[in-house]
């Protein structure tokens, strides 16, 4: 692993974080950036333990849990108390935890800003370290814009803090980031010709849009047939596509789970846990899973769509070939995406090679795959999954003078009751069936006894 730690282990930069300087760390995916900030922070904490000592901000909820896990593992001997503040979880419980002054708070921007706006039971005024993990993503004004929430957070932390910024793709947003790190930030970039790791084999597959899914099914089938121990992440461009592909792969009996932002948080965690435990070998995800997730068993990443930005590509394919392991990344490219591949190649300074596939095998499943996809689309349309539909529904409700959240609550309660009733009916059915089976068993036993007695009589 190239990046040892900026804090303690690296001879060249021994104790860099201990000098109190702000720091920006840029190293390839899977090279160990998390430990590079966790270890020195823990060392500093051990010298003067108090809460709240450190705040880590990261773009996704799953990543917050992963970072917390590293703090827990490495900070166990110190009796470290951490607290995770992310959306989709109980806010009251979080407020209570914050008021207990944990040593480290790991948060996503939106929920932390909510707490800061609404509560005065905790303070970030004394923190020594502010870490922005995946810092360039936090500053990006993409589909999820964190800038307003970051403003609130930066307003709540002291100016004297030490700021640490990390990502595998810091260079593009260097100037914006420098304004966050104030006291002569030290910029540490692992020097390399290529921006992806050497252990990663990178391929592309030129396919017409309409046959993409057949290629995908064929690729998965091949991996399943050829490897005993395999696990794949498939990236899609939208939540809907992610959901449909998952439904489709399930129809083909592939062990897949989906992960996207339209799922409830509990479902998201459950899906990730199933995938991590290798019970389900395929994770179909949107870019919510493209950054930071560290799942060592992932051998293959398939880009179902060509990423629009090279840095998205870098993070996606970085979910495999981590910490010195080998991995394979295959990007499905349509005729309209060729310019995107060129941009990616230019950024990563590597030419993607073509992945060869047996076309006849793909053709043989083409109709079946396309029909299945259509069926799944129809099924999904029957639900209220569609993002636009959801937004329009909310708008309509507001126009009708209804509170969409209250309505959603009511609907959820109704669904809960329905589920309970269904479970109850299933239990009754099961009991009846068990009774029937018991009666049948008794009948058969009696018959057997009678036959035995008859045979004994005849013998006498
Ligand atoms: N010094 C080390 N030796 C061996 N393994 C290490 C070392 N440091 C970290 N690791 C392991 O390497 C893996 C990748 O680390 P980590 O998740 O911190 O990578 P990263 O650089 O943050 O990647 P990304 O840019 O994708 O977020 C983890 O499983 C971690 O436990």
Tab-separated table of C-alpha atoms in Angstrom, residues 57-60 85 107-114 138 146 149-150 153:
chain	number	residue	atom	x	y	z
A	57	UNK	CA	-17.471	14.709	7.027
A	58	UNK	CA	-18.073	12.341	4.141
A	59	UNK	CA	-20.568	12.343	1.246
A	60	UNK	CA	-22.421	9.057	1.785
A	85	UNK	CA	-24.635	11.330	12.212
A	107	UNK	CA	-21.214	12.656	9.582
A	108	UNK	CA	-22.811	13.308	6.246
A	109	UNK	CA	-23.248	17.061	5.629
A	110	UNK	CA	-27.040	17.311	5.415
A	111	UNK	CA	-27.903	15.657	8.718
A	112	UNK	CA	-25.082	17.300	10.654
A	113	UNK	CA	-26.156	20.709	9.376
A	114	UNK	CA	-29.735	19.882	10.453
A	138	UNK	CA	-18.211	17.382	-0.959
A	146	UNK	CA	-23.533	19.946	-0.148
A	149	UNK	CA	-24.702	22.427	4.547
A	150	UNK	CA	-20.923	22.723	4.487
A	153	UNK	CA	-20.653	23.165	9.378
